[in-house]
Amino acid sequence: SSLCMMLENEDSVLLQLHLQWNQKVLELSDKYQLNNINYWGVSEQSRDILIKKTALLEFIKKLTYKSEVSVLDLVQEIQTKSPNLETQKIIDYLRNLIISEFLFTNLRKVVINHNCLDNLIYILSSINEQTKLTTDLLQLKSCIEKYSKSELGEGILQYAEICEKMSHIFNEEKQRYLKVDLVNSYDSLLPKDLKKTLEDFVNFISRINLGKDYRNKELISYTEKFVEKYGEYVEVPIKQLLDSKLGLGIPKQNLEPYSILSSVAEQTFLSYLSKEIFKAVKNNKKEIDISNIPPELLYPNLDRFAVNQFELYCEMKNFGEQPVISIVPNTGSDMIGKSIGRFASYFLNSNIELDSRVDNVELIEFPSDNKNLNVMSSHHGHSKKLLLSYEDDFDIDSLELDFLVVGVERVNEHYKLYFRDLRTDL
């Protein structure tokens, strides 16, 4: 992140990047507000910021709100609108908005994405002034790949070469250099009680891999209860519906016990996943790659979406002669793009009590399907805001809970929930 932060501060790099408006910025009557900013993780800069609305700021927001815009194009658009503004002053103004996190560059997405080194190399490869850095990063990538393929007890020379290259890539005067994750591989015996935990995790992977004929049993149960309570032709205010006393409560409270399918295809698929995951944990591998899964194992059809990468962060502790591992799902985001928390409701016993001696193994999902991108990795921000406390009759780009109703409609043989805004009829 320090490398990307410093690159943003170079004009030659900034003009080759893209910008997008931060969707977390709050719009007040005459100001914009952003809470708890933490520029590239620099803790001493964490603070709340208020910026007064100006014609220039409104113009920038309009151009960058829905999608990324080239910095160079944005500068030219601003100069067309305000010919008297100097180019350098425009660049400095945009950089201040970036530091304040009102705007994000595409370098920010490099840090939160899984293939961060590849993405950084791709961006820098089109910037002539960064040819040397691009070459250095390519060499570093090659060294890392060689190290990752080395056998247990080998790779010492590659490791030393990686450290040497990292220490000279960037910002030597501050004693900071580009860092990468290296895995200290070793074999170990798996505790017997780990088998059940891993099997539960494999079943979880199967359940979040959505196919055409998949229907979320939680939503099915909730929809059926909606029809039983209100009927087919009634729209209910969402606040009333989600109130456990007045309505049905939140869907998770109505989750019916999940019945595991027992088809031959699914059992074959689960068996394959079990072997790969057990193999990875036993050898303390950091990544499990199932992108090359045989087509005959990808049930129920070839166009079924499958998460193809899960990352394991493992730390084992030995008690006597017995190594101990525990695997639990990460049930929330830590603001760097982890999204497995979206699936927390699939675990019926979400509060798992663990032995205080045990370090958790964290499972982090990196979906490759466009429909299920990590929230912070999405290329396009939501065009709707959610307002909880004030009303604006002229604001058609927002949704208010007070005006949001829920109903059901029949599609083929099934009921589906829908939401409607009473003001805009959307």
Short mmCIF file of C-alpha atoms in Angstrom, two decimals:
data_model
loop_
_atom_site.label_atom_id
_atom_site.label_comp_id
_atom_site.label_asym_id
_atom_site.label_seq_id
_atom_site.Cartn_x
_atom_site.Cartn_y
_atom_site.Cartn_z
CA SER A 1 0.00 0.00 0.00
CA SER A 2 2.88 2.41 0.71
CA LEU A 3 4.13 1.87 -2.83
CA CYS A 4 0.73 2.65 -4.35
CA MET A 5 0.31 5.67 -2.07
CA MET A 6 3.62 7.12 -3.22
CA LEU A 7 2.85 6.43 -6.86
CA GLU A 8 -0.36 8.44 -6.53
CA ASN A 9 1.72 11.43 -5.44
CA GLU A 10 3.63 11.51 -8.73
CA ASP A 11 1.93 13.66 -11.37
CA SER A 12 3.15 11.48 -14.24
CA VAL A 13 1.48 8.46 -12.63
CA LEU A 14 -1.67 10.20 -11.40
CA LEU A 15 -2.51 11.49 -14.89
CA GLN A 16 -2.50 7.91 -16.17
CA LEU A 17 -4.86 6.60 -13.48
CA HIS A 18 -8.65 6.54 -13.13
CA LEU A 19 -10.82 8.07 -10.41
CA GLN A 20 -14.17 7.22 -8.85
CA TRP A 21 -16.27 8.94 -6.17
CA ASN A 22 -16.29 7.27 -2.75
CA GLN A 23 -19.82 5.94 -2.18
CA LYS A 24 -19.45 6.36 1.60
CA VAL A 25 -19.36 10.16 1.38
CA LEU A 26 -22.39 11.68 3.12
CA GLU A 27 -24.12 14.64 1.48
CA LEU A 28 -25.27 17.35 3.90
CA SER A 29 -27.07 20.60 3.11
CA ASP A 30 -23.99 22.61 2.18
CA LYS A 31 -21.14 20.17 2.79
CA TYR A 32 -19.88 16.67 2.14
CA GLN A 33 -18.76 14.57 5.09
CA LEU A 34 -16.60 11.45 5.34
CA ASN A 35 -16.06 9.72 8.69
CA ASN A 36 -13.04 7.82 9.98
CA ILE A 37 -10.83 8.12 6.94
CA ASN A 38 -7.56 6.24 7.22
CA TYR A 39 -5.50 7.14 4.18
CA TRP A 40 -3.77 3.94 3.02
CA GLY A 41 -3.84 2.64 6.59
CA VAL A 42 -1.77 5.50 8.06
CA SER A 43 -3.34 5.44 11.53
CA GLU A 44 -2.18 8.88 12.64
CA GLN A 45 -4.20 10.41 9.82
CA SER A 46 -7.49 8.78 10.82
CA ARG A 47 -10.10 11.53 11.17
CA ASP A 48 -13.46 12.91 10.04
CA ILE A 49 -13.50 15.39 7.17
CA LEU A 50 -16.00 18.02 6.05
CA ILE A 51 -15.66 19.70 2.65
CA LYS A 52 -17.81 22.63 1.59
CA LYS A 53 -19.87 22.17 -1.55
CA THR A 54 -18.54 24.13 -4.50
CA ALA A 55 -19.43 24.18 -8.17
CA LEU A 56 -16.13 22.45 -8.98
CA LEU A 57 -16.66 19.70 -6.41
CA GLU A 58 -20.22 19.10 -7.62
CA PHE A 59 -18.93 18.87 -11.19
CA ILE A 60 -16.27 16.31 -10.20
CA LYS A 61 -18.83 14.24 -8.29
CA LYS A 62 -21.20 14.24 -11.26
CA LEU A 63 -18.50 12.88 -13.59
CA THR A 64 -17.07 10.26 -11.20
CA TYR A 65 -20.09 9.07 -9.20
CA LYS A 66 -21.27 6.12 -11.27
CA SER A 67 -18.07 4.88 -12.91
CA GLU A 68 -14.34 5.40 -13.19
CA VAL A 69 -13.07 8.37 -15.18
CA SER A 70 -9.56 8.92 -16.53
CA VAL A 71 -7.70 11.58 -14.53
CA LEU A 72 -6.40 13.11 -17.73
CA ASP A 73 -9.91 13.30 -19.20
CA LEU A 74 -11.23 14.76 -15.95
CA VAL A 75 -8.56 17.49 -15.95
CA GLN A 76 -9.44 18.38 -19.53
CA GLU A 77 -13.18 18.47 -18.70
CA ILE A 78 -12.50 20.82 -15.79
CA GLN A 79 -10.33 23.07 -17.95
CA THR A 80 -13.09 23.23 -20.56
CA LYS A 81 -15.56 24.30 -17.87
CA SER A 82 -13.11 26.66 -16.11
CA PRO A 83 -10.45 27.83 -18.62
CA ASN A 84 -8.77 30.10 -16.08
CA LEU A 85 -7.77 27.23 -13.79
CA GLU A 86 -4.15 26.15 -14.16
CA THR A 87 -3.49 22.47 -14.85
CA GLN A 88 -1.26 22.03 -11.80
CA LYS A 89 -3.87 23.57 -9.49
CA ILE A 90 -6.47 21.13 -10.82
CA ILE A 91 -4.11 18.19 -10.26
CA ASP A 92 -3.32 19.36 -6.72
CA TYR A 93 -7.04 19.74 -5.97
CA LEU A 94 -7.76 16.22 -7.20
CA ARG A 95 -4.87 14.86 -5.15
CA ASN A 96 -6.27 16.50 -2.00
CA LEU A 97 -9.60 14.79 -2.67
CA ILE A 98 -7.74 11.49 -3.05
CA ILE A 99 -5.85 11.96 0.22
CA SER A 100 -9.17 12.85 1.89
CA GLU A 101 -10.62 9.66 0.31
CA PHE A 102 -13.45 11.51 -1.39
CA LEU A 103 -12.01 10.03 -4.57
CA PHE A 104 -10.35 6.63 -5.09
CA THR A 105 -7.86 5.81 -7.83
CA ASN A 106 -7.68 2.40 -9.44
CA LEU A 107 -4.46 1.86 -7.47
CA ARG A 108 -6.63 1.49 -4.35
CA LYS A 109 -8.32 -1.52 -5.95
CA VAL A 110 -4.90 -3.05 -6.53
CA VAL A 111 -4.39 -3.38 -2.78
CA ILE A 112 -7.78 -4.95 -2.00
CA ASN A 113 -7.77 -7.41 -4.90
CA HIS A 114 -6.32 -10.89 -4.72
CA ASN A 115 -3.85 -10.62 -7.61
CA CYS A 116 -2.48 -7.30 -6.40
CA LEU A 117 1.01 -7.65 -7.87
CA ASP A 118 -0.32 -8.63 -11.30
CA ASN A 119 -2.79 -5.74 -11.28
CA LEU A 120 -0.13 -3.23 -10.27
CA ILE A 121 2.19 -4.43 -13.03
CA TYR A 122 -0.66 -4.14 -15.55
CA ILE A 123 -1.37 -0.52 -14.58
CA LEU A 124 2.29 0.53 -14.55
CA SER A 125 3.09 -1.17 -17.86
CA SER A 126 1.26 1.60 -19.75
CA ILE A 127 3.17 4.42 -17.98
CA ASN A 128 6.44 5.17 -19.76
CA GLU A 129 8.01 6.86 -16.73
CA GLN A 130 7.58 3.66 -14.69
CA THR A 131 9.35 1.23 -17.03
CA LYS A 132 12.12 0.46 -14.53
CA LEU A 133 9.69 -0.16 -11.67
CA THR A 134 7.58 -2.39 -13.92
CA THR A 135 10.67 -4.41 -14.84
CA ASP A 136 11.67 -4.74 -11.18
CA LEU A 137 8.19 -5.94 -10.22
CA LEU A 138 8.18 -8.49 -13.04
CA GLN A 139 11.49 -9.86 -11.79
CA LEU A 140 10.12 -9.95 -8.24
CA LYS A 141 7.04 -11.83 -9.45
CA SER A 142 9.26 -14.38 -11.18
CA CYS A 143 11.26 -14.92 -7.98
CA ILE A 144 8.08 -15.38 -5.93
CA GLU A 145 6.75 -17.94 -8.41
CA LYS A 146 10.02 -19.90 -8.23
CA TYR A 147 9.93 -19.78 -4.44
CA SER A 148 6.32 -20.98 -4.29
CA LYS A 149 7.23 -24.04 -6.37
CA SER A 150 10.23 -25.00 -4.24
CA GLU A 151 10.07 -28.10 -2.08
CA LEU A 152 10.16 -28.16 1.71
CA GLY A 153 13.62 -27.20 2.94
CA GLU A 154 14.58 -25.65 -0.37
CA GLY A 155 14.15 -22.17 -1.82
CA ILE A 156 16.54 -20.40 0.56
CA LEU A 157 18.35 -18.71 -2.32
CA GLN A 158 15.06 -17.58 -3.90
CA TYR A 159 13.91 -16.22 -0.55
CA ALA A 160 17.11 -14.22 -0.11
CA GLU A 161 16.79 -12.90 -3.66
CA ILE A 162 13.20 -11.79 -3.01
CA CYS A 163 14.24 -9.90 0.14
CA GLU A 164 17.09 -8.25 -1.74
CA LYS A 165 14.86 -7.11 -4.62
CA MET A 166 12.15 -5.86 -2.27
CA SER A 167 14.60 -3.77 -0.25
CA HIS A 168 15.70 -1.87 -3.38
CA ILE A 169 12.41 -1.44 -5.20
CA PHE A 170 11.05 1.65 -3.47
CA ASN A 171 11.57 4.33 -0.82
CA GLU A 172 14.90 3.30 0.61
CA GLU A 173 15.35 6.47 2.68
CA LYS A 174 12.39 5.60 4.93
CA GLN A 175 13.48 2.00 5.29
CA ARG A 176 10.23 0.82 3.73
CA TYR A 177 10.03 -1.56 0.86
CA LEU A 178 7.49 -3.61 -1.01
CA LYS A 179 6.34 -6.59 1.01
CA VAL A 180 4.90 -9.91 -0.13
CA ASP A 181 3.50 -12.92 1.72
CA LEU A 182 5.77 -15.93 1.90
CA VAL A 183 4.56 -19.28 3.20
CA ASN A 184 6.63 -21.36 5.58
CA SER A 185 5.52 -24.82 4.47
CA TYR A 186 5.69 -27.82 6.74
CA ASP A 187 3.80 -31.08 7.10
CA SER A 188 1.89 -32.05 10.22
CA LEU A 189 -0.64 -34.49 11.57
CA LEU A 190 -4.24 -33.30 11.56
CA PRO A 191 -6.26 -33.53 14.77
CA LYS A 192 -9.11 -36.02 14.49
CA ASP A 193 -11.74 -33.44 15.46
CA LEU A 194 -10.68 -31.26 12.51
CA LYS A 195 -12.33 -33.65 10.05
CA LYS A 196 -15.86 -32.58 11.01
CA THR A 197 -14.95 -28.88 10.77
CA LEU A 198 -13.48 -29.31 7.30
CA GLU A 199 -16.47 -31.33 6.12
CA ASP A 200 -18.80 -28.55 7.30
CA PHE A 201 -16.71 -26.03 5.39
CA VAL A 202 -16.85 -28.15 2.22
CA ASN A 203 -20.64 -28.31 2.50
CA PHE A 204 -20.65 -24.53 2.91
CA ILE A 205 -18.67 -24.04 -0.31
CA SER A 206 -21.17 -26.24 -2.11
CA ARG A 207 -24.12 -24.22 -0.82
CA ILE A 208 -22.77 -20.82 -1.88
CA ASN A 209 -22.00 -22.02 -5.41
CA LEU A 210 -25.15 -20.88 -7.14
CA GLY A 211 -26.66 -22.77 -10.07
CA LYS A 212 -29.71 -22.12 -12.22
CA ASP A 213 -31.85 -24.52 -10.23
CA TYR A 214 -30.61 -23.35 -6.83
CA ARG A 215 -33.08 -21.60 -4.52
CA ASN A 216 -32.11 -20.13 -1.19
CA LYS A 217 -34.08 -22.08 1.41
CA GLU A 218 -33.92 -19.15 3.81
CA LEU A 219 -35.72 -16.89 1.32
CA ILE A 220 -38.13 -19.65 0.30
CA SER A 221 -39.19 -20.10 3.92
CA TYR A 222 -39.50 -16.34 4.45
CA THR A 223 -41.54 -15.84 1.26
CA GLU A 224 -43.92 -18.66 2.19
CA LYS A 225 -44.45 -17.12 5.63
CA PHE A 226 -45.12 -13.75 3.96
CA VAL A 227 -47.89 -15.26 1.79
CA GLU A 228 -49.37 -17.09 4.79
CA LYS A 229 -49.50 -13.90 6.89
CA TYR A 230 -50.41 -11.24 4.32
CA GLY A 231 -51.62 -13.00 1.16
CA GLU A 232 -50.55 -12.47 -2.45
CA TYR A 233 -51.81 -8.95 -3.15
CA VAL A 234 -50.63 -6.95 -0.14
CA GLU A 235 -47.62 -4.65 0.09
CA VAL A 236 -46.18 -4.22 3.58
CA PRO A 237 -43.94 -1.35 4.81
CA ILE A 238 -40.45 -2.76 5.18
CA LYS A 239 -40.03 -1.40 8.73
CA GLN A 240 -43.18 -3.23 9.81
CA LEU A 241 -42.18 -6.43 8.01
CA LEU A 242 -38.74 -6.60 9.63
CA ASP A 243 -40.15 -5.92 13.10
CA SER A 244 -40.31 -9.29 14.90
CA LYS A 245 -43.42 -8.23 16.86
CA LEU A 246 -45.40 -6.49 14.09
CA GLY A 247 -44.19 -8.51 11.11
CA LEU A 248 -41.97 -11.49 10.32
CA GLY A 249 -38.64 -10.21 11.59
CA ILE A 250 -35.46 -10.55 9.56
CA PRO A 251 -35.17 -13.61 7.28
CA LYS A 252 -32.39 -15.18 9.34
CA GLN A 253 -34.77 -15.56 12.28
CA ASN A 254 -37.03 -17.70 10.10
CA LEU A 255 -34.32 -19.96 8.68
CA GLU A 256 -35.55 -23.51 8.37
CA PRO A 257 -33.04 -26.32 9.06
CA TYR A 258 -30.95 -26.92 5.97
CA SER A 259 -31.30 -30.39 4.48
CA ILE A 260 -28.15 -31.53 2.69
CA LEU A 261 -28.73 -32.92 -0.78
CA SER A 262 -27.57 -36.45 -1.41
CA SER A 263 -27.34 -36.68 -5.18
CA VAL A 264 -24.46 -38.67 -6.63
CA ALA A 265 -23.22 -35.59 -8.48
CA GLU A 266 -23.08 -33.50 -5.33
CA GLN A 267 -21.40 -36.19 -3.28
CA THR A 268 -18.75 -36.59 -6.00
CA PHE A 269 -18.20 -32.84 -5.99
CA LEU A 270 -17.93 -32.71 -2.19
CA SER A 271 -15.52 -35.64 -2.18
CA TYR A 272 -13.26 -33.80 -4.61
CA LEU A 273 -13.33 -30.61 -2.51
CA SER A 274 -12.67 -32.55 0.68
CA LYS A 275 -9.54 -34.13 -0.74
CA GLU A 276 -8.20 -30.79 -1.99
CA ILE A 277 -8.88 -28.97 1.28
CA PHE A 278 -7.51 -31.73 3.49
CA LYS A 279 -4.41 -31.87 1.31
CA ALA A 280 -3.93 -28.10 1.57
CA VAL A 281 -4.34 -27.92 5.34
CA LYS A 282 -2.16 -30.98 5.94
CA ASN A 283 0.67 -29.42 3.93
CA ASN A 284 -0.10 -25.89 5.21
CA LYS A 285 -0.61 -24.58 1.69
CA LYS A 286 -1.82 -21.00 1.55
CA GLU A 287 -4.10 -21.33 -1.48
CA ILE A 288 -6.54 -23.91 -2.77
CA ASP A 289 -7.09 -23.51 -6.50
CA ILE A 290 -10.04 -25.42 -7.96
CA SER A 291 -10.28 -23.40 -11.17
CA ASN A 292 -9.28 -26.48 -13.16
CA ILE A 293 -11.93 -28.72 -11.65
CA PRO A 294 -12.94 -31.48 -14.09
CA PRO A 295 -16.23 -30.56 -15.88
CA GLU A 296 -17.88 -33.83 -14.87
CA LEU A 297 -17.53 -32.82 -11.21
CA LEU A 298 -19.09 -29.38 -11.64
CA TYR A 299 -22.72 -30.20 -10.93
CA PRO A 300 -25.45 -29.74 -12.03
CA ASN A 301 -24.35 -28.19 -15.33
CA LEU A 302 -21.28 -26.70 -16.97
CA ASP A 303 -22.44 -23.08 -16.62
CA ARG A 304 -22.74 -23.37 -12.86
CA PHE A 305 -20.87 -20.59 -11.05
CA ALA A 306 -18.16 -21.89 -8.76
CA VAL A 307 -15.92 -19.94 -6.44
CA ASN A 308 -12.49 -21.06 -7.60
CA GLN A 309 -10.13 -19.67 -4.98
CA PHE A 310 -10.09 -19.70 -1.21
CA GLU A 311 -7.13 -18.44 0.78
CA LEU A 312 -6.11 -20.07 4.04
CA TYR A 313 -4.18 -18.24 6.75
CA CYS A 314 -2.88 -20.94 9.05
CA GLU A 315 -0.98 -20.83 12.30
CA MET A 316 -0.57 -24.09 14.15
CA LYS A 317 0.24 -24.48 17.84
CA ASN A 318 1.68 -27.62 19.37
CA PHE A 319 0.45 -28.85 22.75
CA GLY A 320 2.67 -31.71 23.70
CA GLU A 321 3.07 -33.74 20.54
CA GLN A 322 -0.35 -32.77 19.12
CA PRO A 323 -0.64 -29.83 16.69
CA VAL A 324 -3.97 -27.98 16.93
CA ILE A 325 -5.83 -26.22 14.10
CA SER A 326 -9.28 -24.64 14.13
CA ILE A 327 -11.19 -23.41 11.08
CA VAL A 328 -14.08 -20.96 11.38
CA PRO A 329 -15.63 -18.60 8.82
CA ASN A 330 -14.77 -14.92 8.85
CA THR A 331 -18.19 -13.40 9.57
CA GLY A 332 -17.43 -9.78 8.75
CA SER A 333 -15.36 -7.44 6.63
CA ASP A 334 -12.17 -5.85 7.92
CA MET A 335 -12.32 -3.19 5.16
CA ILE A 336 -9.79 -4.74 2.80
CA GLY A 337 -12.23 -6.57 0.59
CA LYS A 338 -13.01 -9.77 2.51
CA SER A 339 -16.55 -10.77 1.79
CA ILE A 340 -17.21 -14.20 3.23
CA GLY A 341 -19.26 -12.45 5.92
CA ARG A 342 -22.06 -12.11 3.38
CA PHE A 343 -22.62 -15.85 3.77
CA ALA A 344 -22.56 -15.96 7.56
CA SER A 345 -26.26 -16.91 7.72
CA TYR A 346 -25.46 -20.26 6.11
CA PHE A 347 -23.82 -21.29 9.38
CA LEU A 348 -26.62 -22.13 11.77
CA ASN A 349 -24.29 -22.01 14.78
CA SER A 350 -22.59 -18.72 14.04
CA ASN A 351 -21.27 -18.27 17.58
CA ILE A 352 -18.60 -20.94 17.77
CA GLU A 353 -16.87 -21.38 21.11
CA LEU A 354 -13.19 -22.17 20.72
CA ASP A 355 -10.46 -23.30 23.03
CA SER A 356 -8.57 -20.16 24.10
CA ARG A 357 -5.30 -21.89 23.20
CA VAL A 358 -6.26 -22.25 19.55
CA ASP A 359 -5.45 -19.77 16.80
CA ASN A 360 -8.14 -19.59 14.13
CA VAL A 361 -7.52 -20.36 10.50
CA GLU A 362 -9.16 -17.58 8.52
CA LEU A 363 -10.93 -18.44 5.27
CA ILE A 364 -11.14 -15.57 2.79
CA GLU A 365 -13.27 -15.81 -0.34
CA PHE A 366 -12.25 -14.21 -3.64
CA PRO A 367 -15.17 -14.73 -6.07
CA SER A 368 -14.24 -14.46 -9.73
CA ASP A 369 -17.82 -14.16 -11.01
CA ASN A 370 -18.92 -10.61 -11.91
CA LYS A 371 -22.24 -11.07 -10.13
CA ASN A 372 -20.53 -11.83 -6.83
CA LEU A 373 -17.53 -9.52 -6.69
CA ASN A 374 -16.25 -8.36 -3.34
CA VAL A 375 -18.10 -5.24 -2.36
CA MET A 376 -14.98 -3.06 -2.31
CA SER A 377 -13.67 -4.59 -5.53
CA SER A 378 -16.74 -3.65 -7.54
CA HIS A 379 -15.98 -1.47 -10.54
CA HIS A 380 -19.34 0.34 -10.35
CA GLY A 381 -20.76 1.82 -7.16
CA HIS A 382 -24.44 1.61 -6.29
CA SER A 383 -26.53 4.37 -7.85
CA LYS A 384 -28.94 4.34 -4.89
CA LYS A 385 -28.32 5.65 -1.38
CA LEU A 386 -30.24 4.60 1.71
CA LEU A 387 -31.56 7.48 3.79
CA LEU A 388 -32.63 6.81 7.37
CA SER A 389 -33.31 10.20 8.91
CA TYR A 390 -34.49 12.89 6.53
CA GLU A 391 -36.90 13.39 3.67
CA ASP A 392 -36.27 15.09 0.33
CA ASP A 393 -39.21 14.99 -2.09
CA PHE A 394 -36.99 16.04 -4.96
CA ASP A 395 -34.34 13.40 -4.42
CA ILE A 396 -35.10 10.55 -6.85
CA ASP A 397 -31.68 8.94 -6.52
CA SER A 398 -32.27 7.70 -2.99
CA LEU A 399 -34.43 5.19 -1.17
CA GLU A 400 -36.11 5.95 2.16
CA LEU A 401 -37.17 3.18 4.49
CA ASP A 402 -40.40 5.06 5.27
CA PHE A 403 -41.45 4.81 1.62
CA LEU A 404 -40.20 1.27 0.91
CA VAL A 405 -42.77 -1.55 0.75
CA VAL A 406 -42.41 -5.29 0.18
CA GLY A 407 -44.72 -7.59 -1.75
CA VAL A 408 -44.72 -10.95 -3.54
CA GLU A 409 -45.24 -11.90 -7.15
CA ARG A 410 -45.63 -15.30 -8.72
CA VAL A 411 -42.97 -16.27 -11.27
CA ASN A 412 -43.68 -19.60 -12.93
CA GLU A 413 -44.53 -21.86 -9.98
CA HIS A 414 -42.75 -19.88 -7.27
CA TYR A 415 -43.30 -16.71 -5.27
CA LYS A 416 -40.61 -14.04 -5.22
CA LEU A 417 -40.27 -10.98 -2.98
CA TYR A 418 -40.05 -7.53 -4.56
CA PHE A 419 -39.40 -4.04 -3.19
CA ARG A 420 -41.13 -0.85 -4.36
CA ASP A 421 -40.53 2.83 -3.59
CA LEU A 422 -43.91 4.54 -3.12
CA ARG A 423 -42.50 7.88 -4.28
CA THR A 424 -40.92 6.79 -7.56
CA ASP A 425 -42.84 3.53 -8.12
CA LEU A 426 -39.53 1.77 -8.80
#
